[in-house]
Short mmCIF file of N, CA, C and O in Angstrom, two decimals:
data_model
loop_
_atom_site.label_atom_id
_atom_site.label_comp_id
_atom_site.label_asym_id
_atom_site.label_seq_id
_atom_site.Cartn_x
_atom_site.Cartn_y
_atom_site.Cartn_z
N MET A 1 -19.27 16.48 -3.81
CA MET A 1 -18.97 15.04 -3.54
C MET A 1 -20.21 14.40 -2.98
O MET A 1 -20.74 14.96 -2.07
N SER A 2 -20.46 13.23 -3.50
CA SER A 2 -21.69 12.56 -3.03
C SER A 2 -21.45 11.98 -1.63
O SER A 2 -20.26 11.81 -1.18
N LEU A 3 -22.43 11.60 -0.88
CA LEU A 3 -22.34 10.97 0.42
C LEU A 3 -21.57 9.63 0.35
O LEU A 3 -20.69 9.34 1.16
N LEU A 4 -21.78 8.89 -0.77
CA LEU A 4 -20.99 7.66 -0.98
C LEU A 4 -19.52 7.96 -1.15
O LEU A 4 -18.63 7.29 -0.57
N GLU A 5 -19.25 8.97 -1.97
CA GLU A 5 -17.78 9.24 -2.23
C GLU A 5 -17.14 9.73 -1.02
O GLU A 5 -15.97 9.34 -0.77
N GLU A 6 -17.85 10.54 -0.28
CA GLU A 6 -17.31 11.09 0.97
C GLU A 6 -17.02 10.00 1.90
O GLU A 6 -16.02 9.87 2.69
N HIS A 7 -18.01 9.04 2.07
CA HIS A 7 -17.80 7.88 2.95
C HIS A 7 -16.62 7.01 2.62
O HIS A 7 -15.76 6.70 3.47
N VAL A 8 -16.43 6.69 1.31
CA VAL A 8 -15.38 5.95 0.84
C VAL A 8 -13.93 6.66 1.10
O VAL A 8 -13.07 6.07 1.59
N ARG A 9 -14.05 7.93 0.85
CA ARG A 9 -12.83 8.76 1.06
C ARG A 9 -12.42 8.71 2.48
O ARG A 9 -11.21 8.43 2.91
N ARG A 10 -13.40 8.87 3.45
CA ARG A 10 -13.10 8.89 4.92
C ARG A 10 -12.70 7.54 5.43
O ARG A 10 -11.93 7.36 6.23
N PHE A 11 -13.41 6.46 4.83
CA PHE A 11 -13.04 5.16 5.17
C PHE A 11 -11.58 4.77 4.80
O PHE A 11 -10.79 4.32 5.60
N ASN A 12 -11.24 5.09 3.52
CA ASN A 12 -9.87 4.86 3.15
C ASN A 12 -8.84 5.65 3.93
O ASN A 12 -7.79 5.12 4.19
N GLU A 13 -9.21 6.81 4.24
CA GLU A 13 -8.36 7.66 5.14
C GLU A 13 -8.12 6.95 6.46
O GLU A 13 -7.00 6.96 7.05
N GLY A 14 -9.22 6.42 7.01
CA GLY A 14 -9.17 5.70 8.25
C GLY A 14 -8.19 4.44 8.18
O GLY A 14 -7.53 4.10 9.14
N VAL A 15 -8.33 3.73 7.06
CA VAL A 15 -7.45 2.56 6.86
C VAL A 15 -5.97 2.96 6.87
O VAL A 15 -5.12 2.32 7.50
N ARG A 16 -5.75 4.05 6.20
CA ARG A 16 -4.36 4.55 6.13
C ARG A 16 -3.81 5.03 7.43
O ARG A 16 -2.61 4.85 7.77
N THR A 17 -4.66 5.71 8.26
CA THR A 17 -4.18 6.42 9.47
C THR A 17 -4.52 5.57 10.71
O THR A 17 -3.86 5.82 11.77
N GLY A 18 -5.43 4.69 10.58
CA GLY A 18 -5.91 3.93 11.85
C GLY A 18 -6.84 4.71 12.72
O GLY A 18 -7.27 4.24 13.77
N ASP A 19 -7.34 5.90 12.19
CA ASP A 19 -8.23 6.74 12.94
C ASP A 19 -9.54 6.87 12.12
O ASP A 19 -9.49 7.46 11.12
N PHE A 20 -10.58 6.22 12.70
CA PHE A 20 -11.91 6.21 11.96
C PHE A 20 -12.82 7.36 12.49
O PHE A 20 -14.02 7.19 12.16
N THR A 21 -12.31 8.29 13.22
CA THR A 21 -13.18 9.30 13.78
C THR A 21 -13.95 10.03 12.70
O THR A 21 -15.20 10.31 12.70
N ARG A 22 -13.12 10.53 11.72
CA ARG A 22 -13.74 11.27 10.56
C ARG A 22 -14.80 10.37 9.77
O ARG A 22 -15.84 10.92 9.37
N MET A 23 -14.51 9.15 9.62
CA MET A 23 -15.50 8.21 8.93
C MET A 23 -16.76 8.22 9.76
O MET A 23 -17.91 8.35 9.25
N ALA A 24 -16.68 7.99 11.06
CA ALA A 24 -17.84 7.86 11.91
C ALA A 24 -18.69 9.14 11.92
O ALA A 24 -19.87 9.05 12.05
N ALA A 25 -18.06 10.28 11.77
CA ALA A 25 -18.72 11.60 11.80
C ALA A 25 -19.69 11.70 10.56
O ALA A 25 -20.61 12.41 10.68
N GLY A 26 -19.56 10.79 9.60
CA GLY A 26 -20.47 10.80 8.42
C GLY A 26 -21.78 10.07 8.76
O GLY A 26 -22.68 10.06 7.93
N PHE A 27 -21.90 9.41 9.83
CA PHE A 27 -23.06 8.64 10.25
C PHE A 27 -23.93 9.50 11.12
O PHE A 27 -23.47 10.31 11.96
N ALA A 28 -25.26 9.37 11.03
CA ALA A 28 -26.17 9.92 11.96
C ALA A 28 -25.90 9.40 13.37
O ALA A 28 -25.33 8.26 13.56
N GLU A 29 -26.20 10.14 14.41
CA GLU A 29 -26.03 9.76 15.78
C GLU A 29 -26.64 8.37 16.03
O GLU A 29 -26.05 7.59 16.75
N ASP A 30 -27.84 8.12 15.48
CA ASP A 30 -28.53 6.81 15.72
C ASP A 30 -28.38 5.74 14.59
O ASP A 30 -29.23 4.92 14.34
N ALA A 31 -27.36 6.07 13.84
CA ALA A 31 -27.12 5.08 12.53
C ALA A 31 -27.04 3.68 12.90
O ALA A 31 -26.69 3.25 14.12
N GLU A 32 -27.24 2.84 11.91
CA GLU A 32 -27.17 1.43 12.03
C GLU A 32 -26.16 0.93 10.96
O GLU A 32 -26.12 1.48 9.86
N MET A 33 -25.30 0.01 11.30
CA MET A 33 -24.42 -0.61 10.38
C MET A 33 -24.57 -2.12 10.47
O MET A 33 -24.39 -2.68 11.46
N HIS A 34 -24.86 -2.72 9.32
CA HIS A 34 -25.10 -4.24 9.27
C HIS A 34 -24.12 -4.85 8.28
O HIS A 34 -23.89 -4.18 7.22
N PHE A 35 -23.58 -6.04 8.59
CA PHE A 35 -22.79 -6.71 7.69
C PHE A 35 -23.48 -8.01 7.37
O PHE A 35 -24.04 -8.60 8.20
N GLU A 36 -23.44 -8.48 6.12
CA GLU A 36 -24.00 -9.67 5.62
C GLU A 36 -22.89 -10.51 5.02
O GLU A 36 -22.21 -10.06 4.15
N GLY A 37 -22.75 -11.76 5.55
CA GLY A 37 -21.74 -12.66 5.01
C GLY A 37 -20.60 -12.85 5.89
O GLY A 37 -19.58 -13.49 5.71
N VAL A 38 -20.48 -12.04 7.04
CA VAL A 38 -19.43 -12.14 8.03
C VAL A 38 -20.03 -12.04 9.39
O VAL A 38 -21.05 -11.38 9.54
N PRO A 39 -19.46 -12.69 10.36
CA PRO A 39 -19.99 -12.72 11.71
C PRO A 39 -19.65 -11.36 12.47
O PRO A 39 -18.80 -11.42 13.43
N ALA A 40 -20.20 -10.28 12.10
CA ALA A 40 -20.02 -9.02 12.84
C ALA A 40 -21.20 -8.24 12.93
O ALA A 40 -22.08 -8.22 11.91
N GLY A 41 -21.42 -7.49 13.93
CA GLY A 41 -22.56 -6.49 14.12
C GLY A 41 -23.83 -7.27 14.40
O GLY A 41 -23.90 -8.45 14.72
N PRO A 42 -24.90 -6.50 14.28
CA PRO A 42 -24.99 -5.11 13.83
C PRO A 42 -24.45 -4.16 14.90
O PRO A 42 -24.42 -4.41 16.10
N PHE A 43 -24.19 -2.91 14.45
CA PHE A 43 -23.67 -1.88 15.21
C PHE A 43 -24.66 -0.78 15.19
O PHE A 43 -25.00 -0.32 14.15
N ILE A 44 -25.16 -0.31 16.37
CA ILE A 44 -26.24 0.63 16.41
C ILE A 44 -25.66 1.94 17.18
O ILE A 44 -25.17 1.80 18.22
N GLY A 45 -25.76 3.00 16.50
CA GLY A 45 -25.23 4.27 17.02
C GLY A 45 -23.83 4.52 16.53
O GLY A 45 -23.02 3.71 16.26
N ARG A 46 -23.57 5.93 16.27
CA ARG A 46 -22.25 6.32 15.73
C ARG A 46 -21.15 5.85 16.64
O ARG A 46 -20.04 5.42 16.10
N ASP A 47 -21.31 5.95 17.94
CA ASP A 47 -20.20 5.51 18.87
C ASP A 47 -19.90 4.02 18.67
O ASP A 47 -18.68 3.61 18.70
N ALA A 48 -20.84 3.19 18.51
CA ALA A 48 -20.65 1.70 18.43
C ALA A 48 -20.04 1.44 17.06
O ALA A 48 -19.14 0.55 16.98
N ILE A 49 -20.38 2.22 16.07
CA ILE A 49 -19.72 2.04 14.64
C ILE A 49 -18.30 2.46 14.80
O ILE A 49 -17.41 1.64 14.37
N GLN A 50 -18.01 3.58 15.43
CA GLN A 50 -16.64 3.93 15.55
C GLN A 50 -15.77 2.93 16.38
O GLN A 50 -14.60 2.63 16.03
N ALA A 51 -16.34 2.48 17.47
CA ALA A 51 -15.68 1.56 18.22
C ALA A 51 -15.33 0.16 17.55
O ALA A 51 -14.31 -0.35 17.71
N ALA A 52 -16.31 -0.22 16.70
CA ALA A 52 -16.06 -1.43 15.90
C ALA A 52 -14.97 -1.35 15.06
O ALA A 52 -14.14 -2.26 14.92
N TYR A 53 -14.80 -0.20 14.39
CA TYR A 53 -13.66 0.02 13.45
C TYR A 53 -12.27 0.17 14.25
O TYR A 53 -11.24 -0.21 13.86
N ARG A 54 -12.45 0.74 15.45
CA ARG A 54 -11.14 0.95 16.33
C ARG A 54 -10.71 -0.45 16.80
O ARG A 54 -9.55 -0.73 16.80
N GLU A 55 -11.66 -1.33 17.10
CA GLU A 55 -11.30 -2.62 17.71
C GLU A 55 -10.90 -3.70 16.63
O GLU A 55 -10.07 -4.51 16.93
N GLN A 56 -11.46 -3.57 15.45
CA GLN A 56 -11.18 -4.49 14.34
C GLN A 56 -11.00 -3.66 13.06
O GLN A 56 -11.95 -3.77 12.21
N PRO A 57 -9.93 -2.91 12.92
CA PRO A 57 -9.83 -2.13 11.74
C PRO A 57 -9.53 -3.01 10.49
O PRO A 57 -8.93 -3.88 10.52
N PRO A 58 -10.24 -2.55 9.44
CA PRO A 58 -9.91 -3.27 8.13
C PRO A 58 -8.48 -2.92 7.75
O PRO A 58 -7.90 -1.98 8.03
N ASP A 59 -7.95 -3.86 6.81
CA ASP A 59 -6.64 -3.78 6.47
C ASP A 59 -6.40 -3.36 4.96
O ASP A 59 -5.29 -3.52 4.42
N ASP A 60 -7.46 -2.96 4.36
CA ASP A 60 -7.33 -2.63 2.91
C ASP A 60 -8.42 -1.52 2.63
O ASP A 60 -9.45 -1.45 3.20
N GLU A 61 -8.08 -0.69 1.61
CA GLU A 61 -8.93 0.31 1.17
C GLU A 61 -9.95 -0.23 0.21
O GLU A 61 -9.76 -1.36 -0.32
N VAL A 62 -11.09 0.42 -0.06
CA VAL A 62 -12.05 0.06 -0.98
C VAL A 62 -12.13 1.07 -2.13
O VAL A 62 -11.69 2.09 -2.09
N GLU A 63 -12.57 0.45 -3.26
CA GLU A 63 -12.85 1.33 -4.42
C GLU A 63 -14.30 0.92 -4.92
O GLU A 63 -14.67 -0.18 -4.79
N ILE A 64 -14.99 1.96 -5.44
CA ILE A 64 -16.28 1.77 -5.92
C ILE A 64 -16.24 1.35 -7.45
O ILE A 64 -15.55 2.07 -8.16
N LEU A 65 -16.88 0.21 -7.71
CA LEU A 65 -16.91 -0.25 -9.15
C LEU A 65 -18.07 0.25 -9.96
O LEU A 65 -17.97 0.39 -11.14
N GLY A 66 -19.07 0.77 -9.28
CA GLY A 66 -20.22 1.26 -9.86
C GLY A 66 -21.37 1.57 -8.85
O GLY A 66 -21.29 0.88 -7.79
N SER A 67 -22.18 2.43 -9.03
CA SER A 67 -23.31 2.68 -8.13
C SER A 67 -24.52 3.25 -8.80
O SER A 67 -24.49 3.74 -9.94
N GLU A 68 -25.66 3.11 -8.26
CA GLU A 68 -26.91 3.64 -8.69
C GLU A 68 -27.80 3.99 -7.44
O GLU A 68 -27.48 3.48 -6.36
N GLU A 69 -28.76 4.81 -7.66
CA GLU A 69 -29.73 5.13 -6.59
C GLU A 69 -31.09 4.55 -6.91
O GLU A 69 -31.56 4.80 -8.06
N ARG A 70 -31.67 3.92 -6.02
CA ARG A 70 -33.03 3.31 -6.15
C ARG A 70 -33.84 3.63 -4.84
O ARG A 70 -33.41 3.30 -3.80
N ASP A 71 -34.92 4.32 -5.13
CA ASP A 71 -35.78 4.69 -3.98
C ASP A 71 -35.04 5.37 -2.90
O ASP A 71 -35.24 4.91 -1.70
N GLU A 72 -34.19 6.31 -3.14
CA GLU A 72 -33.36 7.01 -2.23
C GLU A 72 -32.35 6.18 -1.51
O GLU A 72 -31.83 6.67 -0.51
N VAL A 73 -32.03 5.05 -1.96
CA VAL A 73 -30.98 4.18 -1.44
C VAL A 73 -29.85 4.10 -2.48
O VAL A 73 -30.09 3.76 -3.59
N VAL A 74 -28.63 4.35 -1.97
CA VAL A 74 -27.46 4.28 -2.90
C VAL A 74 -26.96 2.86 -2.84
O VAL A 74 -26.57 2.39 -1.66
N ILE A 75 -26.90 2.18 -3.89
CA ILE A 75 -26.32 0.84 -4.03
C ILE A 75 -25.05 0.87 -4.77
O ILE A 75 -25.00 1.32 -5.96
N ALA A 76 -23.98 0.38 -4.16
CA ALA A 76 -22.64 0.48 -4.79
C ALA A 76 -22.03 -0.94 -4.71
O ALA A 76 -22.05 -1.57 -3.76
N ARG A 77 -21.42 -1.26 -5.85
CA ARG A 77 -20.56 -2.49 -5.86
C ARG A 77 -19.15 -2.02 -5.54
O ARG A 77 -18.69 -0.96 -6.03
N TYR A 78 -18.55 -2.75 -4.60
CA TYR A 78 -17.14 -2.34 -4.27
C TYR A 78 -16.13 -3.48 -4.40
O TYR A 78 -16.50 -4.65 -4.45
N ALA A 79 -14.87 -3.15 -4.36
CA ALA A 79 -13.73 -4.07 -4.41
C ALA A 79 -12.74 -3.58 -3.44
O ALA A 79 -12.61 -2.38 -3.11
N TRP A 80 -11.97 -4.51 -2.87
CA TRP A 80 -10.82 -4.24 -2.07
C TRP A 80 -9.70 -3.80 -3.02
O TRP A 80 -9.53 -4.34 -4.11
N ARG A 81 -8.95 -2.77 -2.69
CA ARG A 81 -7.93 -2.29 -3.60
C ARG A 81 -6.88 -3.36 -4.02
O ARG A 81 -6.54 -3.41 -5.23
N ARG A 82 -6.49 -4.15 -3.08
CA ARG A 82 -5.45 -5.20 -3.48
C ARG A 82 -6.09 -6.29 -4.29
O ARG A 82 -5.33 -6.98 -4.96
N GLU A 83 -7.43 -6.32 -4.54
CA GLU A 83 -7.96 -7.32 -5.41
C GLU A 83 -8.14 -6.79 -6.80
O GLU A 83 -8.68 -7.47 -7.72
N ARG A 84 -7.76 -5.55 -7.08
CA ARG A 84 -7.74 -4.95 -8.43
C ARG A 84 -9.01 -5.13 -9.16
O ARG A 84 -9.02 -5.77 -10.28
N GLY A 85 -10.02 -4.65 -8.69
CA GLY A 85 -11.27 -4.52 -9.42
C GLY A 85 -12.24 -5.77 -9.31
O GLY A 85 -13.28 -5.81 -9.97
N ARG A 86 -11.81 -6.75 -8.56
CA ARG A 86 -12.76 -7.84 -8.39
C ARG A 86 -13.76 -7.56 -7.30
O ARG A 86 -13.43 -7.30 -6.13
N GLN A 87 -15.00 -7.60 -7.70
CA GLN A 87 -16.11 -7.20 -6.83
C GLN A 87 -16.09 -8.09 -5.54
O GLN A 87 -16.03 -9.36 -5.52
N ALA A 88 -15.99 -7.37 -4.39
CA ALA A 88 -15.96 -8.07 -3.08
C ALA A 88 -17.39 -8.18 -2.53
O ALA A 88 -17.71 -8.94 -1.57
N GLY A 89 -18.27 -7.24 -2.82
CA GLY A 89 -19.65 -7.21 -2.30
C GLY A 89 -20.43 -5.98 -2.71
O GLY A 89 -20.04 -5.33 -3.80
N GLU A 90 -21.29 -5.54 -1.83
CA GLU A 90 -22.18 -4.35 -2.23
C GLU A 90 -22.38 -3.62 -0.92
O GLU A 90 -22.40 -4.19 0.15
N MET A 91 -22.56 -2.31 -1.09
CA MET A 91 -22.87 -1.36 0.00
C MET A 91 -24.25 -0.81 -0.36
O MET A 91 -24.55 -0.38 -1.47
N ARG A 92 -25.10 -0.84 0.59
CA ARG A 92 -26.44 -0.17 0.53
C ARG A 92 -26.39 1.03 1.55
O ARG A 92 -26.50 0.76 2.77
N LEU A 93 -26.45 2.15 1.06
CA LEU A 93 -26.33 3.42 1.90
C LEU A 93 -27.71 4.12 1.95
O LEU A 93 -28.19 4.42 0.80
N TYR A 94 -28.31 4.21 3.15
CA TYR A 94 -29.52 4.94 3.32
C TYR A 94 -29.27 6.24 3.97
O TYR A 94 -28.91 6.34 5.20
N PRO A 95 -29.42 7.37 3.17
CA PRO A 95 -29.07 8.72 3.73
C PRO A 95 -30.27 9.34 4.55
O PRO A 95 -31.41 8.97 4.38
N ARG A 96 -29.80 10.29 5.33
CA ARG A 96 -30.81 11.16 6.08
C ARG A 96 -30.08 12.49 6.38
O ARG A 96 -29.09 12.43 7.12
N ASN A 97 -30.60 13.48 5.81
CA ASN A 97 -30.03 14.85 6.14
C ASN A 97 -28.60 14.99 6.00
O ASN A 97 -27.84 15.59 6.77
N GLY A 98 -28.07 14.38 4.90
CA GLY A 98 -26.66 14.58 4.50
C GLY A 98 -25.71 13.56 5.33
O GLY A 98 -24.47 13.70 5.24
N ARG A 99 -26.28 12.68 6.07
CA ARG A 99 -25.49 11.68 6.79
C ARG A 99 -26.00 10.27 6.52
O ARG A 99 -27.13 10.16 5.95
N ILE A 100 -25.26 9.36 6.89
CA ILE A 100 -25.72 7.91 6.68
C ILE A 100 -26.55 7.51 7.88
O ILE A 100 -26.12 7.60 9.02
N ARG A 101 -27.87 7.07 7.63
CA ARG A 101 -28.63 6.60 8.68
C ARG A 101 -28.57 5.10 8.86
O ARG A 101 -28.81 4.52 9.95
N ARG A 102 -28.18 4.49 7.75
CA ARG A 102 -28.10 2.95 7.73
C ARG A 102 -27.15 2.57 6.65
O ARG A 102 -27.29 3.06 5.49
N LEU A 103 -26.30 1.63 6.92
CA LEU A 103 -25.31 1.11 5.90
C LEU A 103 -25.27 -0.36 6.08
O LEU A 103 -25.13 -0.95 7.16
N VAL A 104 -25.61 -1.03 4.95
CA VAL A 104 -25.51 -2.51 4.87
C VAL A 104 -24.32 -2.85 4.02
O VAL A 104 -24.32 -2.39 2.76
N VAL A 105 -23.42 -3.66 4.41
CA VAL A 105 -22.31 -4.05 3.59
C VAL A 105 -22.41 -5.65 3.42
O VAL A 105 -22.39 -6.31 4.47
N THR A 106 -22.31 -6.06 2.15
CA THR A 106 -22.40 -7.52 1.94
C THR A 106 -21.01 -7.98 1.52
O THR A 106 -20.24 -7.16 0.97
N PHE A 107 -20.64 -9.09 1.82
CA PHE A 107 -19.39 -9.73 1.45
C PHE A 107 -19.74 -11.02 0.62
O PHE A 107 -20.52 -11.75 0.93
N GLY A 108 -18.90 -11.19 -0.44
CA GLY A 108 -19.11 -12.41 -1.23
C GLY A 108 -20.06 -12.24 -2.35
O GLY A 108 -20.70 -11.40 -2.65
#
């Protein structure tokens, strides 16, 4: 399973259970998470990322519409499940040693 697939699986599990601990474990200790198009973040460090999801949990799962890798960056188009395939934005995942070192999520 790719790092992107694992992240999405753990994210969706967190949405269903309300516990984002496993999702956060996929990030490097010093990871960064940035959002574009919404007034949130950035969140620096695995603990800050986990706290952000605990304090403002998303209310829908995501699905990947397509992805590609460019210069070791995974770029994925995503949709919210309830939107049935309508692209919500893009994720840019920067890996390091099997974990996410930086994640940029765009909206709109």
